[in-house]
PDB file of C-alpha atoms and ligand atoms in Angstrom:
ATOM      1  CA  MET A  26     -17.480  14.386  -2.489  1.00  0.00           C
ATOM      2  CA  ILE A  27     -17.617  17.665  -3.992  1.00  0.00           C
ATOM      3  CA  ILE A  28     -15.312  20.378  -2.464  1.00  0.00           C
ATOM      4  CA  GLY A  29     -15.565  24.175  -3.356  1.00  0.00           C
ATOM      5  CA  ASN A  30     -12.091  25.877  -3.111  1.00  0.00           C
ATOM      6  CA  TRP A  31     -12.562  29.350  -2.841  1.00  0.00           C
ATOM      7  CA  LYS A  32      -8.822  30.392  -2.802  1.00  0.00           C
ATOM      8  CA  MET A  33      -8.246  33.829  -2.207  1.00  0.00           C
ATOM      9  CA  ASN A  34     -11.488  35.390  -3.219  1.00  0.00           C
ATOM     10  CA  THR A  35     -14.671  36.855  -1.578  1.00  0.00           C
ATOM     11  CA  ALA A  36     -15.208  39.865   0.576  1.00  0.00           C
ATOM     12  CA  ARG A  37     -16.720  39.109   3.777  1.00  0.00           C
ATOM     13  CA  ALA A  38     -20.314  39.860   2.776  1.00  0.00           C
ATOM     14  CA  ASP A  39     -20.074  37.740  -0.230  1.00  0.00           C
ATOM     15  CA  ALA A  40     -18.465  34.970   1.409  1.00  0.00           C
ATOM     16  CA  ILE A  41     -21.273  34.862   4.218  1.00  0.00           C
ATOM     17  CA  ALA A  42     -24.118  35.087   1.264  1.00  0.00           C
ATOM     18  CA  LEU A  43     -22.339  32.432  -0.626  1.00  0.00           C
ATOM     19  CA  ALA A  44     -21.925  30.118   1.800  1.00  0.00           C
ATOM     20  CA  GLU A  45     -25.708  30.651   2.820  1.00  0.00           C
ATOM     21  CA  ALA A  46     -26.530  29.693  -1.064  1.00  0.00           C
ATOM     22  CA  VAL A  47     -24.323  26.876  -0.709  1.00  0.00           C
ATOM     23  CA  VAL A  48     -26.404  25.525   2.196  1.00  0.00           C
ATOM     24  CA  GLY A  49     -29.333  25.430  -0.109  1.00  0.00           C
ATOM     25  CA  ILE A  50     -27.886  23.189  -2.692  1.00  0.00           C
ATOM     26  CA  ALA A  51     -30.047  19.787  -2.634  1.00  0.00           C
ATOM     27  CA  HIS A  52     -27.921  16.959  -2.360  1.00  0.00           C
ATOM     28  CA  GLN A  53     -28.359  13.404  -1.318  1.00  0.00           C
ATOM     29  CA  PRO A  54     -26.640  12.137   1.719  1.00  0.00           C
ATOM     30  CA  ALA A  55     -24.000   9.959   0.220  1.00  0.00           C
ATOM     31  CA  THR A  56     -22.256  13.057  -1.605  1.00  0.00           C
ATOM     32  CA  ARG A  57     -20.307  14.849   0.508  1.00  0.00           C
ATOM     33  CA  VAL A  58     -20.154  18.476  -0.064  1.00  0.00           C
ATOM     34  CA  GLY A  59     -17.702  20.759   1.383  1.00  0.00           C
ATOM     35  CA  ILE A  60     -16.285  24.352   1.141  1.00  0.00           C
ATOM     36  CA  CYS A  61     -12.871  26.037   1.963  1.00  0.00           C
ATOM     37  CA  PRO A  62     -13.123  29.657   2.335  1.00  0.00           C
ATOM     38  CA  PRO A  63     -10.287  31.989   3.177  1.00  0.00           C
ATOM     39  CA  ALA A  64      -8.865  31.472   6.597  1.00  0.00           C
ATOM     40  CA  LEU A  65     -10.454  34.864   7.766  1.00  0.00           C
ATOM     41  CA  TRP A  66     -14.137  33.841   6.848  1.00  0.00           C
ATOM     42  CA  ILE A  67     -14.034  30.259   8.516  1.00  0.00           C
ATOM     43  CA  ASP A  68     -15.510  31.669  11.879  1.00  0.00           C
ATOM     44  CA  PRO A  69     -18.499  33.436  10.465  1.00  0.00           C
ATOM     45  CA  ILE A  70     -19.197  30.705   7.713  1.00  0.00           C
ATOM     46  CA  ALA A  71     -18.942  27.946  10.587  1.00  0.00           C
ATOM     47  CA  HIS A  72     -22.272  29.796  11.942  1.00  0.00           C
ATOM     48  CA  VAL A  73     -23.706  29.781   8.670  1.00  0.00           C
ATOM     49  CA  LEU A  74     -23.022  26.169   8.064  1.00  0.00           C
ATOM     50  CA  GLU A  75     -24.092  24.904  11.741  1.00  0.00           C
ATOM     51  CA  SER A  76     -26.869  22.350  11.322  1.00  0.00           C
ATOM     52  CA  SER A  77     -26.328  21.966   7.636  1.00  0.00           C
ATOM     53  CA  SER A  78     -24.686  18.975   5.740  1.00  0.00           C
ATOM     54  CA  ILE A  79     -21.967  20.901   4.241  1.00  0.00           C
ATOM     55  CA  LEU A  80     -18.461  20.366   5.288  1.00  0.00           C
ATOM     56  CA  LEU A  81     -16.177  23.065   6.021  1.00  0.00           C
ATOM     57  CA  GLY A  82     -12.331  23.240   5.366  1.00  0.00           C
ATOM     58  CA  ALA A  83      -9.361  25.294   5.700  1.00  0.00           C
ATOM     59  CA  GLN A  84      -7.330  26.114   2.218  1.00  0.00           C
ATOM     60  CA  ASP A  85      -3.907  25.344   4.410  1.00  0.00           C
ATOM     61  CA  CYS A  86      -2.230  24.857   7.975  1.00  0.00           C
ATOM     62  CA  ILE A  87       0.579  24.263   9.307  1.00  0.00           C
ATOM     63  CA  GLY A  88       1.699  21.336  11.430  1.00  0.00           C
ATOM     64  CA  ASP A  89       3.312  23.136  14.257  1.00  0.00           C
ATOM     65  CA  GLN A  90       1.858  23.163  17.914  1.00  0.00           C
ATOM     66  CA  PHE A  91       0.699  26.786  19.192  1.00  0.00           C
ATOM     67  CA  GLY A  92       3.989  29.505  19.156  1.00  0.00           C
ATOM     68  CA  ALA A  93       5.420  31.897  17.652  1.00  0.00           C
ATOM     69  CA  GLN A  94       4.858  31.478  14.120  1.00  0.00           C
ATOM     70  CA  THR A  95       3.453  34.917  12.510  1.00  0.00           C
ATOM     71  CA  GLY A  96       0.767  34.471   9.994  1.00  0.00           C
ATOM     72  CA  CYS A  97       0.093  30.852  10.501  1.00  0.00           C
ATOM     73  CA  ILE A  98      -2.744  28.832  11.339  1.00  0.00           C
ATOM     74  CA  ASN A  99      -2.148  25.585  12.908  1.00  0.00           C
ATOM     75  CA  ALA A 100      -4.806  22.083  12.457  1.00  0.00           C
ATOM     76  CA  ASP A 101      -5.778  22.772  15.934  1.00  0.00           C
ATOM     77  CA  MET A 102      -7.282  26.513  15.048  1.00  0.00           C
ATOM     78  CA  ALA A 103      -8.848  24.929  11.943  1.00  0.00           C
ATOM     79  CA  HIS A 104     -10.529  21.981  13.970  1.00  0.00           C
ATOM     80  CA  ASP A 105     -11.366  24.358  16.755  1.00  0.00           C
ATOM     81  CA  ALA A 106     -13.284  26.924  14.467  1.00  0.00           C
ATOM     82  CA  GLY A 107     -15.490  23.939  12.945  1.00  0.00           C
ATOM     83  CA  CYS A 108     -13.359  22.641   9.822  1.00  0.00           C
ATOM     84  CA  SER A 109     -13.460  19.009   9.454  1.00  0.00           C
ATOM     85  CA  MET A 110     -10.739  19.047   6.498  1.00  0.00           C
ATOM     86  CA  ALA A 111      -7.835  21.028   5.450  1.00  0.00           C
ATOM     87  CA  ILE A 112      -6.474  21.276   1.802  1.00  0.00           C
ATOM     88  CA  LEU A 113      -2.612  20.806   1.726  1.00  0.00           C
ATOM     89  CA  GLY A 114       0.131  21.056  -1.011  1.00  0.00           C
ATOM     90  CA  HIS A 115      -2.154  23.097  -3.239  1.00  0.00           C
ATOM     91  CA  SER A 116       0.040  23.653  -6.401  1.00  0.00           C
ATOM     92  CA  GLU A 117      -0.488  27.247  -5.999  1.00  0.00           C
ATOM     93  CA  ARG A 118       1.220  27.093  -2.519  1.00  0.00           C
ATOM     94  CA  ARG A 119       3.854  24.547  -3.622  1.00  0.00           C
ATOM     95  CA  ALA A 120       4.734  27.153  -6.471  1.00  0.00           C
ATOM     96  CA  ARG A 121       4.401  30.419  -4.319  1.00  0.00           C
ATOM     97  CA  PHE A 122       5.836  29.389  -0.907  1.00  0.00           C
ATOM     98  CA  GLY A 123       8.274  26.161  -1.855  1.00  0.00           C
ATOM     99  CA  GLU A 124       6.116  23.860  -0.120  1.00  0.00           C
ATOM    100  CA  THR A 125       7.104  19.932  -0.968  1.00  0.00           C
ATOM    101  CA  SER A 126       5.491  16.695   0.106  1.00  0.00           C
ATOM    102  CA  GLU A 127       8.358  16.398   2.700  1.00  0.00           C
ATOM    103  CA  SER A 128       7.587  19.712   3.959  1.00  0.00           C
ATOM    104  CA  LEU A 129       4.112  19.367   4.329  1.00  0.00           C
ATOM    105  CA  LEU A 130       4.219  16.056   6.394  1.00  0.00           C
ATOM    106  CA  PRO A 131       3.955  17.573   9.830  1.00  0.00           C
ATOM    107  CA  ALA A 132       0.683  19.288   8.737  1.00  0.00           C
ATOM    108  CA  VAL A 133      -0.687  16.248   7.139  1.00  0.00           C
ATOM    109  CA  ALA A 134      -0.099  14.531  10.604  1.00  0.00           C
ATOM    110  CA  ALA A 135      -1.409  17.409  12.474  1.00  0.00           C
ATOM    111  CA  VAL A 136      -4.476  17.178  10.657  1.00  0.00           C
ATOM    112  CA  LEU A 137      -5.128  13.536  11.158  1.00  0.00           C
ATOM    113  CA  GLU A 138      -4.367  13.979  14.958  1.00  0.00           C
ATOM    114  CA  THR A 139      -7.207  16.230  15.012  1.00  0.00           C
ATOM    115  CA  GLY A 140      -9.666  13.993  13.398  1.00  0.00           C
ATOM    116  CA  MET A 141     -10.104  16.029  10.260  1.00  0.00           C
ATOM    117  CA  PHE A 142      -9.049  14.890   7.093  1.00  0.00           C
ATOM    118  CA  PRO A 143      -6.265  16.238   4.849  1.00  0.00           C
ATOM    119  CA  VAL A 144      -7.278  16.791   1.013  1.00  0.00           C
ATOM    120  CA  PHE A 145      -3.697  16.546  -0.149  1.00  0.00           C
ATOM    121  CA  CYS A 146      -3.051  17.991  -3.653  1.00  0.00           C
ATOM    122  CA  VAL A 147      -0.571  16.473  -6.185  1.00  0.00           C
ATOM    123  CA  GLY A 148      -0.333  17.053  -9.973  1.00  0.00           C
ATOM    124  CA  GLU A 149       2.117  17.808 -12.831  1.00  0.00           C
ATOM    125  CA  THR A 150       2.826  20.358 -14.721  1.00  0.00           C
ATOM    126  CA  ARG A 151       2.498  21.175 -18.488  1.00  0.00           C
ATOM    127  CA  GLU A 152       6.388  20.562 -19.136  1.00  0.00           C
ATOM    128  CA  GLU A 153       6.208  17.569 -16.872  1.00  0.00           C
ATOM    129  CA  ARG A 154       2.923  16.081 -19.042  1.00  0.00           C
ATOM    130  CA  GLU A 155       4.595  17.003 -22.182  1.00  0.00           C
ATOM    131  CA  SER A 156       7.640  15.167 -21.376  1.00  0.00           C
ATOM    132  CA  GLY A 157       5.996  12.133 -20.556  1.00  0.00           C
ATOM    133  CA  ARG A 158       6.839  12.182 -16.561  1.00  0.00           C
ATOM    134  CA  ALA A 159       3.089  13.274 -15.411  1.00  0.00           C
ATOM    135  CA  LEU A 160       2.713   9.737 -13.592  1.00  0.00           C
ATOM    136  CA  ASP A 161       6.239   9.538 -11.877  1.00  0.00           C
ATOM    137  CA  VAL A 162       6.168  13.196 -10.682  1.00  0.00           C
ATOM    138  CA  VAL A 163       2.736  12.438  -9.209  1.00  0.00           C
ATOM    139  CA  ALA A 164       4.400   8.970  -7.649  1.00  0.00           C
ATOM    140  CA  GLN A 165       7.038  11.136  -6.191  1.00  0.00           C
ATOM    141  CA  GLN A 166       4.688  13.431  -4.893  1.00  0.00           C
ATOM    142  CA  LEU A 167       2.782  10.772  -2.690  1.00  0.00           C
ATOM    143  CA  LYS A 168       5.896   8.437  -1.816  1.00  0.00           C
ATOM    144  CA  PRO A 169       6.627  10.776   1.449  1.00  0.00           C
ATOM    145  CA  LEU A 170       3.390  10.045   2.901  1.00  0.00           C
ATOM    146  CA  LEU A 171       4.022   6.535   2.779  1.00  0.00           C
ATOM    147  CA  LYS A 172       7.384   6.945   3.790  1.00  0.00           C
ATOM    148  CA  ALA A 173       6.600   8.650   6.850  1.00  0.00           C
ATOM    149  CA  GLY A 174       4.176   5.874   7.665  1.00  0.00           C
ATOM    150  CA  LEU A 175       1.136   8.155   7.655  1.00  0.00           C
ATOM    151  CA  ASP A 176      -2.365   6.320   7.809  1.00  0.00           C
ATOM    152  CA  VAL A 177      -3.183   7.212   4.311  1.00  0.00           C
ATOM    153  CA  SER A 178      -6.625   5.587   4.646  1.00  0.00           C
ATOM    154  CA  GLY A 179      -7.780   9.121   6.101  1.00  0.00           C
ATOM    155  CA  ILE A 180      -6.148  11.060   3.606  1.00  0.00           C
ATOM    156  CA  VAL A 181      -8.036  12.206   0.448  1.00  0.00           C
ATOM    157  CA  ILE A 182      -6.022  12.935  -2.650  1.00  0.00           C
ATOM    158  CA  ALA A 183      -6.766  15.472  -5.213  1.00  0.00           C
ATOM    159  CA  TYR A 184      -5.169  15.212  -8.565  1.00  0.00           C
ATOM    160  CA  GLU A 185      -5.018  18.506 -10.101  1.00  0.00           C
ATOM    161  CA  PRO A 186      -2.646  18.965 -13.054  1.00  0.00           C
ATOM    162  CA  VAL A 187      -1.438  22.787 -12.538  1.00  0.00           C
ATOM    163  CA  TRP A 188      -2.032  23.345 -16.383  1.00  0.00           C
ATOM    164  CA  ALA A 189      -5.565  22.379 -15.908  1.00  0.00           C
ATOM    165  CA  ILE A 190      -6.182  25.023 -13.026  1.00  0.00           C
ATOM    166  CA  GLY A 191      -7.745  28.034 -13.961  1.00  0.00           C
ATOM    167  CA  SER A 192      -7.168  27.570 -17.809  1.00  0.00           C
ATOM    168  CA  GLY A 193     -10.221  26.008 -18.808  1.00  0.00           C
ATOM    169  CA  LEU A 194      -8.685  23.105 -19.968  1.00  0.00           C
ATOM    170  CA  SER A 195      -9.381  19.868 -18.039  1.00  0.00           C
ATOM    171  CA  ALA A 196      -7.582  16.840 -18.356  1.00  0.00           C
ATOM    172  CA  THR A 197      -9.035  14.039 -20.676  1.00  0.00           C
ATOM    173  CA  ARG A 198     -10.639  11.277 -19.274  1.00  0.00           C
ATOM    174  CA  ALA A 199      -8.151   8.819 -20.336  1.00  0.00           C
ATOM    175  CA  ASP A 200      -5.477  10.840 -18.391  1.00  0.00           C
ATOM    176  CA  ILE A 201      -7.808  10.895 -15.645  1.00  0.00           C
ATOM    177  CA  GLU A 202      -8.478   7.327 -15.355  1.00  0.00           C
ATOM    178  CA  GLU A 203      -4.954   6.431 -15.829  1.00  0.00           C
ATOM    179  CA  MET A 204      -3.594   8.976 -12.940  1.00  0.00           C
ATOM    180  CA  HIS A 205      -6.058   8.101 -10.676  1.00  0.00           C
ATOM    181  CA  ALA A 206      -5.295   4.296 -11.133  1.00  0.00           C
ATOM    182  CA  THR A 207      -1.495   5.146 -10.325  1.00  0.00           C
ATOM    183  CA  VAL A 208      -2.680   6.980  -7.286  1.00  0.00           C
ATOM    184  CA  ARG A 209      -4.506   4.322  -6.082  1.00  0.00           C
ATOM    185  CA  ASP A 210      -1.446   1.925  -6.963  1.00  0.00           C
ATOM    186  CA  VAL A 211       1.051   3.897  -5.094  1.00  0.00           C
ATOM    187  CA  VAL A 212      -0.727   4.449  -1.908  1.00  0.00           C
ATOM    188  CA  GLY A 213      -1.700   0.855  -2.117  1.00  0.00           C
ATOM    189  CA  ARG A 214      -5.354   1.312  -1.726  1.00  0.00           C
ATOM    190  CA  ALA A 215      -7.782   0.491  -4.048  1.00  0.00           C
ATOM    191  CA  ASP A 216     -10.527   2.195  -1.890  1.00  0.00           C
ATOM    192  CA  ALA A 217      -8.577   5.872  -1.707  1.00  0.00           C
ATOM    193  CA  LEU A 218     -10.691   8.649  -2.525  1.00  0.00           C
ATOM    194  CA  VAL A 219      -9.229  10.526  -5.270  1.00  0.00           C
ATOM    195  CA  LEU A 220     -10.761  13.815  -6.520  1.00  0.00           C
ATOM    196  CA  TYR A 221     -10.131  15.460 -10.006  1.00  0.00           C
ATOM    197  CA  GLY A 222      -9.450  19.268  -9.747  1.00  0.00           C
ATOM    198  CA  GLY A 223      -8.660  21.499 -12.625  1.00  0.00           C
ATOM    199  CA  SER A 224     -11.400  23.432 -14.873  1.00  0.00           C
ATOM    200  CA  VAL A 225     -14.631  21.483 -13.262  1.00  0.00           C
ATOM    201  CA  SER A 226     -17.401  23.688 -14.622  1.00  0.00           C
ATOM    202  CA  PRO A 227     -20.901  22.848 -15.366  1.00  0.00           C
ATOM    203  CA  ASP A 228     -19.731  22.132 -18.914  1.00  0.00           C
ATOM    204  CA  SER A 229     -16.856  19.756 -18.101  1.00  0.00           C
ATOM    205  CA  ALA A 230     -18.281  17.983 -15.182  1.00  0.00           C
ATOM    206  CA  ASP A 231     -19.966  14.963 -17.068  1.00  0.00           C
ATOM    207  CA  GLU A 232     -17.027  14.343 -18.969  1.00  0.00           C
ATOM    208  CA  VAL A 233     -14.688  14.293 -15.685  1.00  0.00           C
ATOM    209  CA  PHE A 234     -17.161  12.435 -13.926  1.00  0.00           C
ATOM    210  CA  SER A 235     -17.385   9.887 -16.611  1.00  0.00           C
ATOM    211  CA  ALA A 236     -13.925   8.899 -15.839  1.00  0.00           C
ATOM    212  CA  GLU A 237     -13.388   5.624 -13.826  1.00  0.00           C
ATOM    213  CA  GLY A 238     -11.908   5.966 -10.549  1.00  0.00           C
ATOM    214  CA  VAL A 239     -13.046   9.478  -9.808  1.00  0.00           C
ATOM    215  CA  SER A 240     -14.311   9.842  -6.370  1.00  0.00           C
ATOM    216  CA  GLY A 241     -15.349  13.596  -6.971  1.00  0.00           C
ATOM    217  CA  ALA A 242     -13.715  17.020  -7.603  1.00  0.00           C
ATOM    218  CA  LEU A 243     -12.005  19.944  -5.965  1.00  0.00           C
ATOM    219  CA  VAL A 244     -13.450  22.966  -7.798  1.00  0.00           C
ATOM    220  CA  GLY A 245     -12.236  26.528  -7.917  1.00  0.00           C
ATOM    221  CA  GLY A 246     -13.435  29.292  -9.827  1.00  0.00           C
ATOM    222  CA  ALA A 247     -16.844  27.466 -10.231  1.00  0.00           C
ATOM    223  CA  SER A 248     -17.318  27.119  -6.661  1.00  0.00           C
ATOM    224  CA  LEU A 249     -17.713  30.813  -6.368  1.00  0.00           C
ATOM    225  CA  LYS A 250     -21.016  30.883  -8.320  1.00  0.00           C
ATOM    226  CA  ALA A 251     -23.588  28.759  -6.178  1.00  0.00           C
ATOM    227  CA  ASP A 252     -25.699  28.162  -9.382  1.00  0.00           C
ATOM    228  CA  LYS A 253     -22.508  26.442 -11.009  1.00  0.00           C
ATOM    229  CA  PHE A 254     -21.358  24.721  -8.002  1.00  0.00           C
ATOM    230  CA  ALA A 255     -24.728  23.107  -7.702  1.00  0.00           C
ATOM    231  CA  ALA A 256     -24.698  22.158 -11.245  1.00  0.00           C
ATOM    232  CA  ILE A 257     -21.347  20.071 -10.568  1.00  0.00           C
ATOM    233  CA  VAL A 258     -23.077  18.461  -7.662  1.00  0.00           C
ATOM    234  CA  ALA A 259     -26.236  17.427 -10.201  1.00  0.00           C
ATOM    235  CA  ALA A 260     -23.788  16.028 -12.693  1.00  0.00           C
ATOM    236  CA  TRP A 261     -21.966  14.024  -9.847  1.00  0.00           C
ATOM    237  CA  GLU A 262     -25.245  12.777  -8.830  1.00  0.00           C
ATOM    238  CA  ARG A 263     -26.664  11.729 -12.277  1.00  0.00           C
ATOM    239  CA  LYS A 264     -23.195  10.171 -13.052  1.00  0.00           C
TER     240      LYS A 264
HETATM  241  P1  13P B   2     -10.109  25.710 -11.220  1.00  0.00           P
HETATM  242  O1  13P B   2     -11.532  24.954 -11.070  1.00  0.00           O
HETATM  243  O2  13P B   2     -10.711  27.310 -10.991  1.00  0.00           O
HETATM  244  O3  13P B   2      -9.537  25.295 -12.172  1.00  0.00           O
HETATM  245  O4  13P B   2      -9.364  25.543  -9.804  1.00  0.00           O
HETATM  246  C1  13P B   2      -8.911  24.076  -9.232  1.00  0.00           C
HETATM  247  C2  13P B   2      -8.497  24.044  -8.143  1.00  0.00           C
HETATM  248  O5  13P B   2      -7.061  24.307  -7.910  1.00  0.00           O
HETATM  249  C3  13P B   2      -9.228  23.634  -6.943  1.00  0.00           C
HETATM  250  O6  13P B   2      -7.982  23.623  -5.857  1.00  0.00           O
END
């Protein structure tokens, strides 16, 4: 699975042009390719993706039912707009809006309820890695999902070390392997889909995908250029 997280990028016309270019990316049926545009462009892009195999996702949503929540979108809205997934708990949202795994539980449950799948993000900061706490930090980020009794078989986990995001530095193959094995141990599923995210680019993709236990990538910056995104999909398929 290769998912592009466009974050807060693209004006409307650029978003539509980029989605059209992504529709043209050749990929094998077994590779799930998806994009998560800004919420405002989900609806026009749903039309672009109609009758294509590209999955559409939201970058965030909340677990509440319809109601008085200024500025928010809920899981039903994302689903209704044509999304089949929602990223939840991205480190940028954890850092800026104080989201925690506990506070995200209603959103995870609501996303699962709609039939969409959450792409639940976890990852340590540089300081946490340097002090040897990376595995524990990620385990603690995952445990609330289990404690809440959520069906983890429907959840895609994205391991995104905070220090690797947008830095041009990917985690090493050994660190990715160790972390992805830990994630599967903690959730108790050898078959869990675990994506890696953090400076995945056409240059780093082969190395990242050579790590055992990687189920694909969550791609930020490089997903904003269709040729780079296509090169990452191609790297996945030749691994
Ligand atoms: P970059 O690929 O730009 O490092 O971003 C990764 C990311 O945060 C995807 O969610």
